[in-house]
Amino acid sequence: TEVDGVMPGHKLTKIVELKNTGTNPAYIRIKVEKAIALLEMSGTIPDLDLIKLDYNTSDWTDGGDGFYYYNRALEAGDLTEPLFTTVSFDISMGNIYQKSKATISVKAYAVQVANQDVTNPWDAKGWPEG
């Protein structure tokens, strides 16, 4: 979804959730990457921390490996709780960010629950590379 005219201090709705469209239970992990393309490349490196995501840490765990793991197996046909629901742009974003383009990339991965002898989804074997 593209949104124009976002200003510092704005908060946008972006619901990131996943549905298991398969026929078997699966463990889920999601990789989120933020990027900012500045209109004028002045040698300044954009501060990605100025884009805030309201991560749901009750249902998802930061694996410390670049992925967020859903805390339980997702049954066939079920929907996860959202990983996050809003994107906020810090009020301190200066003029360097005018007319820039912010991107939030979300990639989801799944691995079957069957034949996994693990307590935590992040310990599951067979994750696709990401």
mmCIF file with all atom_site columns, C-alpha atoms in Angstrom:
data_model
loop_
_atom_site.group_PDB
_atom_site.id
_atom_site.type_symbol
_atom_site.label_atom_id
_atom_site.label_alt_id
_atom_site.label_comp_id
_atom_site.label_asym_id
_atom_site.label_entity_id
_atom_site.label_seq_id
_atom_site.pdbx_PDB_ins_code
_atom_site.Cartn_x
_atom_site.Cartn_y
_atom_site.Cartn_z
_atom_site.occupancy
_atom_site.B_iso_or_equiv
_atom_site.pdbx_formal_charge
_atom_site.auth_seq_id
_atom_site.auth_comp_id
_atom_site.auth_asym_id
_atom_site.auth_atom_id
_atom_site.pdbx_PDB_model_num
ATOM 1   C CA . THR A 1 1   ? 0.000  0.000   0.000  1.00 0.00 ? 1   THR A CA 1
ATOM 2   C CA . GLU A 1 2   ? 1.397  3.387   -0.970 1.00 0.00 ? 2   GLU A CA 1
ATOM 3   C CA . VAL A 1 3   ? 0.590  6.494   1.054  1.00 0.00 ? 3   VAL A CA 1
ATOM 4   C CA . ASP A 1 4   ? 1.547  10.038  0.030  1.00 0.00 ? 4   ASP A CA 1
ATOM 5   C CA . GLY A 1 5   ? 1.959  13.148  2.135  1.00 0.00 ? 5   GLY A CA 1
ATOM 6   C CA . VAL A 1 6   ? 3.121  11.511  5.351  1.00 0.00 ? 6   VAL A CA 1
ATOM 7   C CA . MET A 1 7   ? 4.570  14.019  7.799  1.00 0.00 ? 7   MET A CA 1
ATOM 8   C CA . PRO A 1 8   ? 6.715  13.640  10.935 1.00 0.00 ? 8   PRO A CA 1
ATOM 9   C CA . GLY A 1 9   ? 4.496  12.555  13.811 1.00 0.00 ? 9   GLY A CA 1
ATOM 10  C CA . HIS A 1 10  ? 2.027  10.719  11.548 1.00 0.00 ? 10  HIS A CA 1
ATOM 11  C CA . LYS A 1 11  ? 0.820  7.256   12.486 1.00 0.00 ? 11  LYS A CA 1
ATOM 12  C CA . LEU A 1 12  ? -0.501 4.919   9.774  1.00 0.00 ? 12  LEU A CA 1
ATOM 13  C CA . THR A 1 13  ? -2.405 1.659   10.022 1.00 0.00 ? 13  THR A CA 1
ATOM 14  C CA . LYS A 1 14  ? -0.536 -1.348  8.612  1.00 0.00 ? 14  LYS A CA 1
ATOM 15  C CA . ILE A 1 15  ? -1.771 -4.700  9.851  1.00 0.00 ? 15  ILE A CA 1
ATOM 16  C CA . VAL A 1 16  ? 0.706  -7.522  9.317  1.00 0.00 ? 16  VAL A CA 1
ATOM 17  C CA . GLU A 1 17  ? -0.828 -10.940 9.908  1.00 0.00 ? 17  GLU A CA 1
ATOM 18  C CA . LEU A 1 18  ? -0.590 -14.278 8.158  1.00 0.00 ? 18  LEU A CA 1
ATOM 19  C CA . LYS A 1 19  ? -3.101 -16.977 7.231  1.00 0.00 ? 19  LYS A CA 1
ATOM 20  C CA . ASN A 1 20  ? -2.113 -20.628 6.981  1.00 0.00 ? 20  ASN A CA 1
ATOM 21  C CA . THR A 1 21  ? -3.606 -21.529 3.592  1.00 0.00 ? 21  THR A CA 1
ATOM 22  C CA . GLY A 1 22  ? -2.079 -24.996 3.724  1.00 0.00 ? 22  GLY A CA 1
ATOM 23  C CA . THR A 1 23  ? -3.589 -28.217 5.045  1.00 0.00 ? 23  THR A CA 1
ATOM 24  C CA . ASN A 1 24  ? -1.199 -28.822 7.946  1.00 0.00 ? 24  ASN A CA 1
ATOM 25  C CA . PRO A 1 25  ? -0.135 -26.913 11.074 1.00 0.00 ? 25  PRO A CA 1
ATOM 26  C CA . ALA A 1 26  ? 2.952  -24.756 10.557 1.00 0.00 ? 26  ALA A CA 1
ATOM 27  C CA . TYR A 1 27  ? 5.437  -22.668 12.478 1.00 0.00 ? 27  TYR A CA 1
ATOM 28  C CA . ILE A 1 28  ? 5.648  -19.120 11.140 1.00 0.00 ? 28  ILE A CA 1
ATOM 29  C CA . ARG A 1 29  ? 8.397  -16.533 11.035 1.00 0.00 ? 29  ARG A CA 1
ATOM 30  C CA . ILE A 1 30  ? 8.435  -13.079 9.472  1.00 0.00 ? 30  ILE A CA 1
ATOM 31  C CA . LYS A 1 31  ? 11.313 -10.853 8.406  1.00 0.00 ? 31  LYS A CA 1
ATOM 32  C CA . VAL A 1 32  ? 10.656 -7.096  8.422  1.00 0.00 ? 32  VAL A CA 1
ATOM 33  C CA . GLU A 1 33  ? 13.012 -4.686  6.692  1.00 0.00 ? 33  GLU A CA 1
ATOM 34  C CA . LYS A 1 34  ? 12.719 -0.901  6.729  1.00 0.00 ? 34  LYS A CA 1
ATOM 35  C CA . ALA A 1 35  ? 14.280 1.393   4.130  1.00 0.00 ? 35  ALA A CA 1
ATOM 36  C CA . ILE A 1 36  ? 14.246 5.107   3.380  1.00 0.00 ? 36  ILE A CA 1
ATOM 37  C CA . ALA A 1 37  ? 15.220 6.453   -0.049 1.00 0.00 ? 37  ALA A CA 1
ATOM 38  C CA . LEU A 1 38  ? 16.137 10.105  0.345  1.00 0.00 ? 38  LEU A CA 1
ATOM 39  C CA . LEU A 1 39  ? 15.192 12.442  -2.507 1.00 0.00 ? 39  LEU A CA 1
ATOM 40  C CA . GLU A 1 40  ? 18.567 14.139  -2.406 1.00 0.00 ? 40  GLU A CA 1
ATOM 41  C CA . MET A 1 41  ? 21.447 11.810  -1.742 1.00 0.00 ? 41  MET A CA 1
ATOM 42  C CA . SER A 1 42  ? 23.619 14.119  0.337  1.00 0.00 ? 42  SER A CA 1
ATOM 43  C CA . GLY A 1 43  ? 25.769 11.379  1.770  1.00 0.00 ? 43  GLY A CA 1
ATOM 44  C CA . THR A 1 44  ? 23.441 11.197  4.753  1.00 0.00 ? 44  THR A CA 1
ATOM 45  C CA . ILE A 1 45  ? 22.548 7.708   5.907  1.00 0.00 ? 45  ILE A CA 1
ATOM 46  C CA . PRO A 1 46  ? 18.834 7.580   6.778  1.00 0.00 ? 46  PRO A CA 1
ATOM 47  C CA . ASP A 1 47  ? 18.007 6.787   10.400 1.00 0.00 ? 47  ASP A CA 1
ATOM 48  C CA . LEU A 1 48  ? 15.661 3.793   10.157 1.00 0.00 ? 48  LEU A CA 1
ATOM 49  C CA . ASP A 1 49  ? 14.869 4.071   13.877 1.00 0.00 ? 49  ASP A CA 1
ATOM 50  C CA . LEU A 1 50  ? 12.737 7.105   12.982 1.00 0.00 ? 50  LEU A CA 1
ATOM 51  C CA . ILE A 1 51  ? 10.192 4.631   11.600 1.00 0.00 ? 51  ILE A CA 1
ATOM 52  C CA . LYS A 1 52  ? 8.523  2.897   14.550 1.00 0.00 ? 52  LYS A CA 1
ATOM 53  C CA . LEU A 1 53  ? 6.527  -0.336  14.363 1.00 0.00 ? 53  LEU A CA 1
ATOM 54  C CA . ASP A 1 54  ? 4.304  -1.361  17.289 1.00 0.00 ? 54  ASP A CA 1
ATOM 55  C CA . TYR A 1 55  ? 5.500  -4.967  17.550 1.00 0.00 ? 55  TYR A CA 1
ATOM 56  C CA . ASN A 1 56  ? 3.190  -7.422  19.311 1.00 0.00 ? 56  ASN A CA 1
ATOM 57  C CA . THR A 1 57  ? 5.589  -9.108  21.741 1.00 0.00 ? 57  THR A CA 1
ATOM 58  C CA . SER A 1 58  ? 2.838  -11.120 23.415 1.00 0.00 ? 58  SER A CA 1
ATOM 59  C CA . ASP A 1 59  ? 2.250  -13.383 20.414 1.00 0.00 ? 59  ASP A CA 1
ATOM 60  C CA . TRP A 1 60  ? 5.546  -12.951 18.567 1.00 0.00 ? 60  TRP A CA 1
ATOM 61  C CA . THR A 1 61  ? 9.180  -13.348 19.686 1.00 0.00 ? 61  THR A CA 1
ATOM 62  C CA . ASP A 1 62  ? 12.175 -11.509 18.256 1.00 0.00 ? 62  ASP A CA 1
ATOM 63  C CA . GLY A 1 63  ? 14.534 -14.371 17.488 1.00 0.00 ? 63  GLY A CA 1
ATOM 64  C CA . GLY A 1 64  ? 17.581 -12.096 17.430 1.00 0.00 ? 64  GLY A CA 1
ATOM 65  C CA . ASP A 1 65  ? 18.325 -13.456 13.949 1.00 0.00 ? 65  ASP A CA 1
ATOM 66  C CA . GLY A 1 66  ? 16.344 -10.912 11.934 1.00 0.00 ? 66  GLY A CA 1
ATOM 67  C CA . PHE A 1 67  ? 13.079 -12.833 12.256 1.00 0.00 ? 67  PHE A CA 1
ATOM 68  C CA . TYR A 1 68  ? 9.990  -12.618 14.439 1.00 0.00 ? 68  TYR A CA 1
ATOM 69  C CA . TYR A 1 69  ? 8.558  -16.029 15.337 1.00 0.00 ? 69  TYR A CA 1
ATOM 70  C CA . TYR A 1 70  ? 4.906  -16.731 16.035 1.00 0.00 ? 70  TYR A CA 1
ATOM 71  C CA . ASN A 1 71  ? 4.838  -18.232 19.527 1.00 0.00 ? 71  ASN A CA 1
ATOM 72  C CA . ARG A 1 72  ? 2.717  -21.247 18.641 1.00 0.00 ? 72  ARG A CA 1
ATOM 73  C CA . ALA A 1 73  ? 1.875  -23.496 15.737 1.00 0.00 ? 73  ALA A CA 1
ATOM 74  C CA . LEU A 1 74  ? -0.632 -22.029 13.297 1.00 0.00 ? 74  LEU A CA 1
ATOM 75  C CA . GLU A 1 75  ? -3.365 -24.488 12.417 1.00 0.00 ? 75  GLU A CA 1
ATOM 76  C CA . ALA A 1 76  ? -4.512 -24.893 8.809  1.00 0.00 ? 76  ALA A CA 1
ATOM 77  C CA . GLY A 1 77  ? -6.947 -22.119 7.898  1.00 0.00 ? 77  GLY A CA 1
ATOM 78  C CA . ASP A 1 78  ? -6.112 -20.007 10.969 1.00 0.00 ? 78  ASP A CA 1
ATOM 79  C CA . LEU A 1 79  ? -4.842 -16.433 11.084 1.00 0.00 ? 79  LEU A CA 1
ATOM 80  C CA . THR A 1 80  ? -1.998 -15.209 13.289 1.00 0.00 ? 80  THR A CA 1
ATOM 81  C CA . GLU A 1 81  ? -2.395 -12.350 15.681 1.00 0.00 ? 81  GLU A CA 1
ATOM 82  C CA . PRO A 1 82  ? -0.893 -9.269  13.997 1.00 0.00 ? 82  PRO A CA 1
ATOM 83  C CA . LEU A 1 83  ? 2.878  -8.816  14.219 1.00 0.00 ? 83  LEU A CA 1
ATOM 84  C CA . PHE A 1 84  ? 2.207  -5.071  14.207 1.00 0.00 ? 84  PHE A CA 1
ATOM 85  C CA . THR A 1 85  ? -0.712 -2.788  13.376 1.00 0.00 ? 85  THR A CA 1
ATOM 86  C CA . THR A 1 86  ? 0.757  0.707   13.050 1.00 0.00 ? 86  THR A CA 1
ATOM 87  C CA . VAL A 1 87  ? 3.717  2.505   11.534 1.00 0.00 ? 87  VAL A CA 1
ATOM 88  C CA . SER A 1 88  ? 4.747  5.807   13.127 1.00 0.00 ? 88  SER A CA 1
ATOM 89  C CA . PHE A 1 89  ? 7.081  8.453   11.768 1.00 0.00 ? 89  PHE A CA 1
ATOM 90  C CA . ASP A 1 90  ? 9.082  10.175  14.493 1.00 0.00 ? 90  ASP A CA 1
ATOM 91  C CA . ILE A 1 91  ? 8.309  13.840  15.069 1.00 0.00 ? 91  ILE A CA 1
ATOM 92  C CA . SER A 1 92  ? 12.053 14.606  14.941 1.00 0.00 ? 92  SER A CA 1
ATOM 93  C CA . MET A 1 93  ? 12.391 13.718  11.234 1.00 0.00 ? 93  MET A CA 1
ATOM 94  C CA . GLY A 1 94  ? 14.108 16.742  9.695  1.00 0.00 ? 94  GLY A CA 1
ATOM 95  C CA . ASN A 1 95  ? 13.970 18.378  6.273  1.00 0.00 ? 95  ASN A CA 1
ATOM 96  C CA . ILE A 1 96  ? 16.384 15.809  4.826  1.00 0.00 ? 96  ILE A CA 1
ATOM 97  C CA . TYR A 1 97  ? 13.427 13.394  4.778  1.00 0.00 ? 97  TYR A CA 1
ATOM 98  C CA . GLN A 1 98  ? 11.136 15.668  2.716  1.00 0.00 ? 98  GLN A CA 1
ATOM 99  C CA . LYS A 1 99  ? 9.726  13.820  -0.303 1.00 0.00 ? 99  LYS A CA 1
ATOM 100 C CA . SER A 1 100 ? 11.681 10.686  0.602  1.00 0.00 ? 100 SER A CA 1
ATOM 101 C CA . LYS A 1 101 ? 10.216 7.218   0.152  1.00 0.00 ? 101 LYS A CA 1
ATOM 102 C CA . ALA A 1 102 ? 9.936  4.864   3.120  1.00 0.00 ? 102 ALA A CA 1
ATOM 103 C CA . THR A 1 103 ? 9.448  1.163   2.475  1.00 0.00 ? 103 THR A CA 1
ATOM 104 C CA . ILE A 1 104 ? 8.534  -1.623  4.866  1.00 0.00 ? 104 ILE A CA 1
ATOM 105 C CA . SER A 1 105 ? 9.186  -5.037  3.369  1.00 0.00 ? 105 SER A CA 1
ATOM 106 C CA . VAL A 1 106 ? 7.579  -8.082  4.991  1.00 0.00 ? 106 VAL A CA 1
ATOM 107 C CA . LYS A 1 107 ? 8.514  -11.661 4.074  1.00 0.00 ? 107 LYS A CA 1
ATOM 108 C CA . ALA A 1 108 ? 6.831  -14.648 5.700  1.00 0.00 ? 108 ALA A CA 1
ATOM 109 C CA . TYR A 1 109 ? 8.175  -18.182 5.987  1.00 0.00 ? 109 TYR A CA 1
ATOM 110 C CA . ALA A 1 110 ? 6.609  -21.407 7.226  1.00 0.00 ? 110 ALA A CA 1
ATOM 111 C CA . VAL A 1 111 ? 7.821  -24.856 8.173  1.00 0.00 ? 111 VAL A CA 1
ATOM 112 C CA . GLN A 1 112 ? 5.655  -27.853 8.985  1.00 0.00 ? 112 GLN A CA 1
ATOM 113 C CA . VAL A 1 113 ? 5.069  -28.790 12.600 1.00 0.00 ? 113 VAL A CA 1
ATOM 114 C CA . ALA A 1 114 ? 5.061  -32.537 11.854 1.00 0.00 ? 114 ALA A CA 1
ATOM 115 C CA . ASN A 1 115 ? 8.285  -34.343 12.780 1.00 0.00 ? 115 ASN A CA 1
ATOM 116 C CA . GLN A 1 116 ? 9.578  -31.389 14.792 1.00 0.00 ? 116 GLN A CA 1
ATOM 117 C CA . ASP A 1 117 ? 10.717 -32.240 18.300 1.00 0.00 ? 117 ASP A CA 1
ATOM 118 C CA . VAL A 1 118 ? 10.932 -28.671 19.590 1.00 0.00 ? 118 VAL A CA 1
ATOM 119 C CA . THR A 1 119 ? 9.380  -26.579 22.332 1.00 0.00 ? 119 THR A CA 1
ATOM 120 C CA . ASN A 1 120 ? 9.894  -23.218 20.628 1.00 0.00 ? 120 ASN A CA 1
ATOM 121 C CA . PRO A 1 121 ? 9.146  -22.414 16.967 1.00 0.00 ? 121 PRO A CA 1
ATOM 122 C CA . TRP A 1 122 ? 12.533 -20.714 16.544 1.00 0.00 ? 122 TRP A CA 1
ATOM 123 C CA . ASP A 1 123 ? 14.210 -24.063 17.225 1.00 0.00 ? 123 ASP A CA 1
ATOM 124 C CA . ALA A 1 124 ? 12.361 -25.785 14.356 1.00 0.00 ? 124 ALA A CA 1
ATOM 125 C CA . LYS A 1 125 ? 14.388 -27.339 11.540 1.00 0.00 ? 125 LYS A CA 1
ATOM 126 C CA . GLY A 1 126 ? 13.941 -26.819 7.814  1.00 0.00 ? 126 GLY A CA 1
ATOM 127 C CA . TRP A 1 127 ? 13.300 -23.066 7.641  1.00 0.00 ? 127 TRP A CA 1
ATOM 128 C CA . PRO A 1 128 ? 13.632 -21.719 4.090  1.00 0.00 ? 128 PRO A CA 1
ATOM 129 C CA . GLU A 1 129 ? 16.555 -19.333 3.660  1.00 0.00 ? 129 GLU A CA 1
ATOM 130 C CA . GLY A 1 130 ? 15.590 -15.705 4.062  1.00 0.00 ? 130 GLY A CA 1
#
